[in-house]
Structures are given as structure tokens and as C-alpha cells.
């Protein structure tokens, strides 16, 4: 079957986004040129502007899609109606898995906020705030349920986000730790930070496997 112009265009646009993420992560937004990007994809430079009118539009699209993907991944995996400990475990697990799988995209999203225009930056920050608000709600619920001991939920949430996202800086697949081991260790650190009570009475059935790995990590 012959490919349609539309399908070719979608494939080219996807290739442009993928190549742009890699180049920006490696060179930086300011250093990457649209001509370099076109050469990487194998198209004429003028063709890029069919998909992204400006370089700024390209960067904004990459960051927006990263945040949309993260928010959607959490919505798809969050245990609705579960206790705060189970929800926190799920949040940690999802956050780490998402960012490890998208190392370059995460790097671009964290390092190139400064390169966005004020209007576009505001939109991305609004999305980040909405995502982090979910974590703050979990922490507050945990405090109210006497499962967590936290003095400042906002500061604790920021610390947790930075810690979990930072895994991409050092983690490499196939080295000393597996993704599951990294997740268990980070969950253990998270539970320490929130002063979680991880005894059998306060741990739900769904959270038990992760808490078990967390306890093992704490013991090593």
C-alpha cells in the first residue's frame, strides 16, 4: 500500500522531535542549529519549518510533550482510593521509570527551561506545578492519617522530585543496580524522608512488595 503524504509527514515530524531531543541534550539548545537538525533527520532545513515555525516552537513542543507524557503516565497508574503510603510508592515507582526511559527528554526539560520565552515557560511551569501538586496531596494525606511525619510538605515534595529525577544523572542500565533495585532504594530513602511508618499495620497489601524491597534496601 502506498504511503500517504500525511503519514509521511507524521513520521518526519516524529523523527525531527526525536533527533532534536538528542541534539539538544548533547549540544544544548543555543548551540544546536536547525541546519544541524535537518542534516540529522536527512531533510532540507526549510522542510523543518513546515512542522515547527520557529526553533522556540520546537523546544516548547518537546517540553510540553514530556510533561503531558509524565502526567498521563501517572494518571494511568495511580491507585485511586488507596491509602497515602500506597499512592506514594506508586508515585515514586512511576516517576523513576518514566525518567529513566526518557533520559534525553528529561535532561532537555530540566536544563532548557531558561531558553523558553516567558509565555511558553509559564505554560510548562503550570504543568509541572499540577504534577507536583499530586505529590503534595499525597504527603498531606499521609500526615493527616498519621502515616508520615513531615514538617513542610511543599519543601519535602520539592526535595523528593529533585532526588527522583536526578537518577538519570548517574544510572546506566546493565551496571551494578537494576531499575527495580534503584526504585526500591529510592523508595526506602523516600520513606525515611517522610518519616513513614512501614510496619504491617500501616502498609496496605498493594504497597507491600515495594515496602519489602525498601526495607531490604534500608538494611544494606
PDB file of C-alpha atoms in Angstrom:
ATOM      1  CA  UNK A   1       0.000   0.000   0.000  1.00  0.00           C
ATOM      2  CA  UNK A   2       1.359   3.429  -0.922  1.00  0.00           C
ATOM      3  CA  UNK A   3       2.114   5.709   1.970  1.00  0.00           C
ATOM      4  CA  UNK A   4       0.060   8.889   2.177  1.00  0.00           C
ATOM      5  CA  UNK A   5       1.551  12.349   2.413  1.00  0.00           C
ATOM      6  CA  UNK A   6       0.010  12.664   5.850  1.00  0.00           C
ATOM      7  CA  UNK A   7       1.643   9.529   7.195  1.00  0.00           C
ATOM      8  CA  UNK A   8       4.999  10.550   5.727  1.00  0.00           C
ATOM      9  CA  UNK A   9       4.619  13.944   7.366  1.00  0.00           C
ATOM     10  CA  UNK A  10       3.819  12.425  10.740  1.00  0.00           C
ATOM     11  CA  UNK A  11       6.825  10.142  10.515  1.00  0.00           C
ATOM     12  CA  UNK A  12       9.086  13.026   9.550  1.00  0.00           C
ATOM     13  CA  UNK A  13       7.776  15.192  12.380  1.00  0.00           C
ATOM     14  CA  UNK A  14       8.346  12.367  14.859  1.00  0.00           C
ATOM     15  CA  UNK A  15      11.878  11.910  13.511  1.00  0.00           C
ATOM     16  CA  UNK A  16      12.524  15.650  13.892  1.00  0.00           C
ATOM     17  CA  UNK A  17      11.390  15.590  17.534  1.00  0.00           C
ATOM     18  CA  UNK A  18      13.473  12.529  18.331  1.00  0.00           C
ATOM     19  CA  UNK A  19      16.591  13.945  16.695  1.00  0.00           C
ATOM     20  CA  UNK A  20      16.071  17.334  18.336  1.00  0.00           C
ATOM     21  CA  UNK A  21      15.906  15.797  21.814  1.00  0.00           C
ATOM     22  CA  UNK A  22      19.199  14.000  21.246  1.00  0.00           C
ATOM     23  CA  UNK A  23      20.970  17.017  19.780  1.00  0.00           C
ATOM     24  CA  UNK A  24      19.755  19.472  22.410  1.00  0.00           C
ATOM     25  CA  UNK A  25      20.663  17.068  25.201  1.00  0.00           C
ATOM     26  CA  UNK A  26      24.164  16.734  23.749  1.00  0.00           C
ATOM     27  CA  UNK A  27      24.872  20.240  22.450  1.00  0.00           C
ATOM     28  CA  UNK A  28      22.441  22.497  24.278  1.00  0.00           C
ATOM     29  CA  UNK A  29      19.540  24.433  22.789  1.00  0.00           C
ATOM     30  CA  UNK A  30      21.512  27.553  21.889  1.00  0.00           C
ATOM     31  CA  UNK A  31      24.327  25.596  20.232  1.00  0.00           C
ATOM     32  CA  UNK A  32      22.058  23.387  18.121  1.00  0.00           C
ATOM     33  CA  UNK A  33      21.139  24.865  14.753  1.00  0.00           C
ATOM     34  CA  UNK A  34      18.147  23.990  12.620  1.00  0.00           C
ATOM     35  CA  UNK A  35      20.584  23.166   9.835  1.00  0.00           C
ATOM     36  CA  UNK A  36      22.265  20.583  12.063  1.00  0.00           C
ATOM     37  CA  UNK A  37      18.888  19.158  12.947  1.00  0.00           C
ATOM     38  CA  UNK A  38      17.862  18.912   9.299  1.00  0.00           C
ATOM     39  CA  UNK A  39      21.082  17.078   8.481  1.00  0.00           C
ATOM     40  CA  UNK A  40      20.482  14.665  11.342  1.00  0.00           C
ATOM     41  CA  UNK A  41      16.997  13.854  10.050  1.00  0.00           C
ATOM     42  CA  UNK A  42      18.016  13.856   6.383  1.00  0.00           C
ATOM     43  CA  UNK A  43      15.784  16.661   5.121  1.00  0.00           C
ATOM     44  CA  UNK A  44      16.285  20.177   3.831  1.00  0.00           C
ATOM     45  CA  UNK A  45      16.448  22.828   6.535  1.00  0.00           C
ATOM     46  CA  UNK A  46      13.445  24.633   5.045  1.00  0.00           C
ATOM     47  CA  UNK A  47      11.359  21.484   5.500  1.00  0.00           C
ATOM     48  CA  UNK A  48      11.643  21.751   9.297  1.00  0.00           C
ATOM     49  CA  UNK A  49       9.601  24.931   9.322  1.00  0.00           C
ATOM     50  CA  UNK A  50       6.594  23.049   7.957  1.00  0.00           C
ATOM     51  CA  UNK A  51       6.370  21.378  11.354  1.00  0.00           C
ATOM     52  CA  UNK A  52       7.874  23.974  13.678  1.00  0.00           C
ATOM     53  CA  UNK A  53       7.675  27.620  12.559  1.00  0.00           C
ATOM     54  CA  UNK A  54      10.499  28.590  14.926  1.00  0.00           C
ATOM     55  CA  UNK A  55      13.213  26.883  16.924  1.00  0.00           C
ATOM     56  CA  UNK A  56      11.434  28.102  20.051  1.00  0.00           C
ATOM     57  CA  UNK A  57       8.260  26.310  18.972  1.00  0.00           C
ATOM     58  CA  UNK A  58      10.270  23.111  18.624  1.00  0.00           C
ATOM     59  CA  UNK A  59      11.701  23.372  22.142  1.00  0.00           C
ATOM     60  CA  UNK A  60       8.305  24.167  23.622  1.00  0.00           C
ATOM     61  CA  UNK A  61       6.745  21.164  21.878  1.00  0.00           C
ATOM     62  CA  UNK A  62       9.412  18.844  23.256  1.00  0.00           C
ATOM     63  CA  UNK A  63       8.924  20.109  26.794  1.00  0.00           C
ATOM     64  CA  UNK A  64       5.146  20.093  26.586  1.00  0.00           C
ATOM     65  CA  UNK A  65       5.065  16.526  25.289  1.00  0.00           C
ATOM     66  CA  UNK A  66       7.424  15.424  28.062  1.00  0.00           C
ATOM     67  CA  UNK A  67       5.137  16.845  30.729  1.00  0.00           C
ATOM     68  CA  UNK A  68       1.983  15.559  29.054  1.00  0.00           C
ATOM     69  CA  UNK A  69       3.517  12.099  28.956  1.00  0.00           C
ATOM     70  CA  UNK A  70       4.520  12.240  32.616  1.00  0.00           C
ATOM     71  CA  UNK A  71       1.089  13.422  33.746  1.00  0.00           C
ATOM     72  CA  UNK A  72      -0.682  10.812  31.629  1.00  0.00           C
ATOM     73  CA  UNK A  73       1.609   8.045  32.902  1.00  0.00           C
ATOM     74  CA  UNK A  74       0.731   8.973  36.483  1.00  0.00           C
ATOM     75  CA  UNK A  75      -2.990   9.157  35.749  1.00  0.00           C
ATOM     76  CA  UNK A  76      -2.845   5.697  34.211  1.00  0.00           C
ATOM     77  CA  UNK A  77      -1.008   4.110  37.137  1.00  0.00           C
ATOM     78  CA  UNK A  78      -2.126   5.944  40.281  1.00  0.00           C
ATOM     79  CA  UNK A  79      -4.039   3.684  42.672  1.00  0.00           C
ATOM     80  CA  UNK A  80      -7.299   5.573  43.053  1.00  0.00           C
ATOM     81  CA  UNK A  81      -8.751   5.357  46.557  1.00  0.00           C
ATOM     82  CA  UNK A  82      -5.615   3.786  48.024  1.00  0.00           C
ATOM     83  CA  UNK A  83      -4.001   4.913  51.257  1.00  0.00           C
ATOM     84  CA  UNK A  84      -1.255   7.572  51.127  1.00  0.00           C
ATOM     85  CA  UNK A  85       1.577   5.066  51.592  1.00  0.00           C
ATOM     86  CA  UNK A  86       0.458   3.031  48.579  1.00  0.00           C
ATOM     87  CA  UNK A  87      -0.019   6.153  46.479  1.00  0.00           C
ATOM     88  CA  UNK A  88       3.417   7.463  47.420  1.00  0.00           C
ATOM     89  CA  UNK A  89       5.035   4.154  46.494  1.00  0.00           C
ATOM     90  CA  UNK A  90       3.248   4.222  43.130  1.00  0.00           C
ATOM     91  CA  UNK A  91       4.282   7.843  42.534  1.00  0.00           C
ATOM     92  CA  UNK A  92       7.945   7.057  43.192  1.00  0.00           C
ATOM     93  CA  UNK A  93       7.885   3.959  41.015  1.00  0.00           C
ATOM     94  CA  UNK A  94       6.198   5.730  38.099  1.00  0.00           C
ATOM     95  CA  UNK A  95       8.379   8.835  38.297  1.00  0.00           C
ATOM     96  CA  UNK A  96      11.650   6.907  38.252  1.00  0.00           C
ATOM     97  CA  UNK A  97      10.569   4.519  35.487  1.00  0.00           C
ATOM     98  CA  UNK A  98       9.323   7.357  33.287  1.00  0.00           C
ATOM     99  CA  UNK A  99      12.500   9.404  33.573  1.00  0.00           C
ATOM    100  CA  UNK A 100      14.936   6.526  33.175  1.00  0.00           C
ATOM    101  CA  UNK A 101      13.197   5.603  29.925  1.00  0.00           C
ATOM    102  CA  UNK A 102      13.436   9.218  28.717  1.00  0.00           C
ATOM    103  CA  UNK A 103      16.901  10.288  29.772  1.00  0.00           C
ATOM    104  CA  UNK A 104      17.485  12.822  26.971  1.00  0.00           C
ATOM    105  CA  UNK A 105      13.982  14.261  27.174  1.00  0.00           C
ATOM    106  CA  UNK A 106      14.335  14.691  30.934  1.00  0.00           C
ATOM    107  CA  UNK A 107      17.680  16.440  30.508  1.00  0.00           C
ATOM    108  CA  UNK A 108      16.209  18.858  27.969  1.00  0.00           C
ATOM    109  CA  UNK A 109      13.140  19.527  30.118  1.00  0.00           C
ATOM    110  CA  UNK A 110      15.244  20.306  33.187  1.00  0.00           C
ATOM    111  CA  UNK A 111      18.140  22.205  31.646  1.00  0.00           C
ATOM    112  CA  UNK A 112      16.443  24.276  28.958  1.00  0.00           C
ATOM    113  CA  UNK A 113      13.661  25.978  30.890  1.00  0.00           C
ATOM    114  CA  UNK A 114      15.847  29.082  30.735  1.00  0.00           C
ATOM    115  CA  UNK A 115      15.638  29.028  26.936  1.00  0.00           C
ATOM    116  CA  UNK A 116      11.854  29.354  26.781  1.00  0.00           C
ATOM    117  CA  UNK A 117      10.064  32.635  26.259  1.00  0.00           C
ATOM    118  CA  UNK A 118       8.152  33.946  29.264  1.00  0.00           C
ATOM    119  CA  UNK A 119       4.776  32.882  27.845  1.00  0.00           C
ATOM    120  CA  UNK A 120       5.899  29.364  26.999  1.00  0.00           C
ATOM    121  CA  UNK A 121       7.781  28.993  30.266  1.00  0.00           C
ATOM    122  CA  UNK A 122       4.628  29.894  32.170  1.00  0.00           C
ATOM    123  CA  UNK A 123       2.705  27.114  30.419  1.00  0.00           C
ATOM    124  CA  UNK A 124       5.349  24.489  31.203  1.00  0.00           C
ATOM    125  CA  UNK A 125       5.649  25.591  34.822  1.00  0.00           C
ATOM    126  CA  UNK A 126       1.876  25.356  35.176  1.00  0.00           C
ATOM    127  CA  UNK A 127       2.019  21.720  34.033  1.00  0.00           C
ATOM    128  CA  UNK A 128       4.897  20.944  36.384  1.00  0.00           C
ATOM    129  CA  UNK A 129       3.006  22.521  39.273  1.00  0.00           C
ATOM    130  CA  UNK A 130      -0.067  20.395  38.518  1.00  0.00           C
ATOM    131  CA  UNK A 131       2.038  17.235  38.550  1.00  0.00           C
ATOM    132  CA  UNK A 132       3.871  18.144  41.752  1.00  0.00           C
ATOM    133  CA  UNK A 133       0.561  19.093  43.372  1.00  0.00           C
ATOM    134  CA  UNK A 134      -0.357  15.404  43.223  1.00  0.00           C
ATOM    135  CA  UNK A 135       2.685  14.561  45.345  1.00  0.00           C
ATOM    136  CA  UNK A 136       1.972  17.311  47.853  1.00  0.00           C
ATOM    137  CA  UNK A 137      -1.582  15.997  48.243  1.00  0.00           C
ATOM    138  CA  UNK A 138      -0.259  12.500  48.959  1.00  0.00           C
ATOM    139  CA  UNK A 139       2.108  13.850  51.586  1.00  0.00           C
ATOM    140  CA  UNK A 140      -0.599  15.931  53.255  1.00  0.00           C
ATOM    141  CA  UNK A 141      -2.945  12.956  53.324  1.00  0.00           C
ATOM    142  CA  UNK A 142      -0.185  10.861  54.877  1.00  0.00           C
ATOM    143  CA  UNK A 143       0.371  13.410  57.618  1.00  0.00           C
ATOM    144  CA  UNK A 144      -3.357  13.661  58.337  1.00  0.00           C
ATOM    145  CA  UNK A 145      -3.585   9.863  58.522  1.00  0.00           C
ATOM    146  CA  UNK A 146      -0.614   9.792  60.917  1.00  0.00           C
ATOM    147  CA  UNK A 147       1.370   7.685  58.426  1.00  0.00           C
ATOM    148  CA  UNK A 148       4.012  10.335  57.673  1.00  0.00           C
ATOM    149  CA  UNK A 149       5.879  12.807  59.858  1.00  0.00           C
ATOM    150  CA  UNK A 150       6.581  15.923  57.776  1.00  0.00           C
ATOM    151  CA  UNK A 151       7.122  19.490  58.898  1.00  0.00           C
ATOM    152  CA  UNK A 152       6.905  21.152  55.456  1.00  0.00           C
ATOM    153  CA  UNK A 153       5.075  19.212  52.727  1.00  0.00           C
ATOM    154  CA  UNK A 154       5.948  21.714  49.999  1.00  0.00           C
ATOM    155  CA  UNK A 155       9.671  21.580  50.708  1.00  0.00           C
ATOM    156  CA  UNK A 156       9.586  17.807  51.109  1.00  0.00           C
ATOM    157  CA  UNK A 157       7.811  17.414  47.770  1.00  0.00           C
ATOM    158  CA  UNK A 158      10.444  19.530  46.026  1.00  0.00           C
ATOM    159  CA  UNK A 159      13.241  17.525  47.616  1.00  0.00           C
ATOM    160  CA  UNK A 160      11.653  14.253  46.526  1.00  0.00           C
ATOM    161  CA  UNK A 161      11.137  15.429  42.935  1.00  0.00           C
ATOM    162  CA  UNK A 162      14.754  16.559  42.666  1.00  0.00           C
ATOM    163  CA  UNK A 163      16.049  13.337  44.183  1.00  0.00           C
ATOM    164  CA  UNK A 164      13.986  11.066  41.947  1.00  0.00           C
ATOM    165  CA  UNK A 165      14.593  12.982  38.731  1.00  0.00           C
ATOM    166  CA  UNK A 166      18.322  13.086  39.468  1.00  0.00           C
ATOM    167  CA  UNK A 167      18.557   9.325  38.955  1.00  0.00           C
ATOM    168  CA  UNK A 168      19.171   9.962  35.239  1.00  0.00           C
ATOM    169  CA  UNK A 169      22.474  11.670  36.048  1.00  0.00           C
ATOM    170  CA  UNK A 170      24.177   8.510  37.233  1.00  0.00           C
ATOM    171  CA  UNK A 171      22.045   5.473  36.389  1.00  0.00           C
ATOM    172  CA  UNK A 172      23.152   3.330  33.459  1.00  0.00           C
ATOM    173  CA  UNK A 173      21.324   0.092  32.514  1.00  0.00           C
ATOM    174  CA  UNK A 174      23.416  -3.025  32.922  1.00  0.00           C
ATOM    175  CA  UNK A 175      25.654  -1.660  35.643  1.00  0.00           C
ATOM    176  CA  UNK A 176      25.596  -2.529  39.365  1.00  0.00           C
ATOM    177  CA  UNK A 177      21.899  -1.890  40.029  1.00  0.00           C
ATOM    178  CA  UNK A 178      18.799  -2.825  38.077  1.00  0.00           C
ATOM    179  CA  UNK A 179      15.878  -0.432  37.632  1.00  0.00           C
ATOM    180  CA  UNK A 180      13.935  -2.435  40.237  1.00  0.00           C
ATOM    181  CA  UNK A 181      16.811  -2.172  42.730  1.00  0.00           C
ATOM    182  CA  UNK A 182      17.209   1.544  42.101  1.00  0.00           C
ATOM    183  CA  UNK A 183      13.475   2.056  42.584  1.00  0.00           C
ATOM    184  CA  UNK A 184      13.468   0.072  45.836  1.00  0.00           C
ATOM    185  CA  UNK A 185      16.431   2.031  47.186  1.00  0.00           C
ATOM    186  CA  UNK A 186      14.900   5.381  46.251  1.00  0.00           C
ATOM    187  CA  UNK A 187      11.625   4.308  47.827  1.00  0.00           C
ATOM    188  CA  UNK A 188      13.494   3.479  51.029  1.00  0.00           C
ATOM    189  CA  UNK A 189      15.063   6.942  51.026  1.00  0.00           C
ATOM    190  CA  UNK A 190      11.662   8.476  50.335  1.00  0.00           C
ATOM    191  CA  UNK A 191      10.112   6.681  53.284  1.00  0.00           C
ATOM    192  CA  UNK A 192      12.934   7.849  55.533  1.00  0.00           C
ATOM    193  CA  UNK A 193      12.430  11.427  54.358  1.00  0.00           C
ATOM    194  CA  UNK A 194       8.698  11.422  55.075  1.00  0.00           C
ATOM    195  CA  UNK A 195       9.105   9.576  58.373  1.00  0.00           C
ATOM    196  CA  UNK A 196       6.826   6.792  57.150  1.00  0.00           C
ATOM    197  CA  UNK A 197       5.561   4.076  59.454  1.00  0.00           C
ATOM    198  CA  UNK A 198       6.280   0.905  57.475  1.00  0.00           C
ATOM    199  CA  UNK A 199       5.026  -1.692  59.926  1.00  0.00           C
ATOM    200  CA  UNK A 200       2.446  -4.220  58.855  1.00  0.00           C
ATOM    201  CA  UNK A 201      -0.407  -2.278  60.426  1.00  0.00           C
ATOM    202  CA  UNK A 202       0.137   0.775  58.249  1.00  0.00           C
ATOM    203  CA  UNK A 203       1.139  -0.906  54.995  1.00  0.00           C
ATOM    204  CA  UNK A 204      -1.541  -1.943  52.516  1.00  0.00           C
ATOM    205  CA  UNK A 205      -1.454  -5.189  50.547  1.00  0.00           C
ATOM    206  CA  UNK A 206      -0.793  -3.352  47.258  1.00  0.00           C
ATOM    207  CA  UNK A 207       2.174  -1.487  48.656  1.00  0.00           C
ATOM    208  CA  UNK A 208       3.691  -4.463  50.459  1.00  0.00           C
ATOM    209  CA  UNK A 209       6.033  -5.635  47.652  1.00  0.00           C
ATOM    210  CA  UNK A 210       7.606  -2.198  47.280  1.00  0.00           C
ATOM    211  CA  UNK A 211       7.833  -1.695  51.030  1.00  0.00           C
ATOM    212  CA  UNK A 212       9.512  -5.060  51.336  1.00  0.00           C
ATOM    213  CA  UNK A 213      12.170  -4.050  48.835  1.00  0.00           C
ATOM    214  CA  UNK A 214      12.511  -0.721  50.597  1.00  0.00           C
ATOM    215  CA  UNK A 215      13.161  -2.425  53.937  1.00  0.00           C
ATOM    216  CA  UNK A 216      15.777  -4.658  52.315  1.00  0.00           C
ATOM    217  CA  UNK A 217      17.443  -1.585  50.838  1.00  0.00           C
ATOM    218  CA  UNK A 218      17.482   0.132  54.208  1.00  0.00           C
ATOM    219  CA  UNK A 219      19.152  -2.926  55.724  1.00  0.00           C
ATOM    220  CA  UNK A 220      22.041  -2.953  53.229  1.00  0.00           C
TER     221      UNK A 220
END
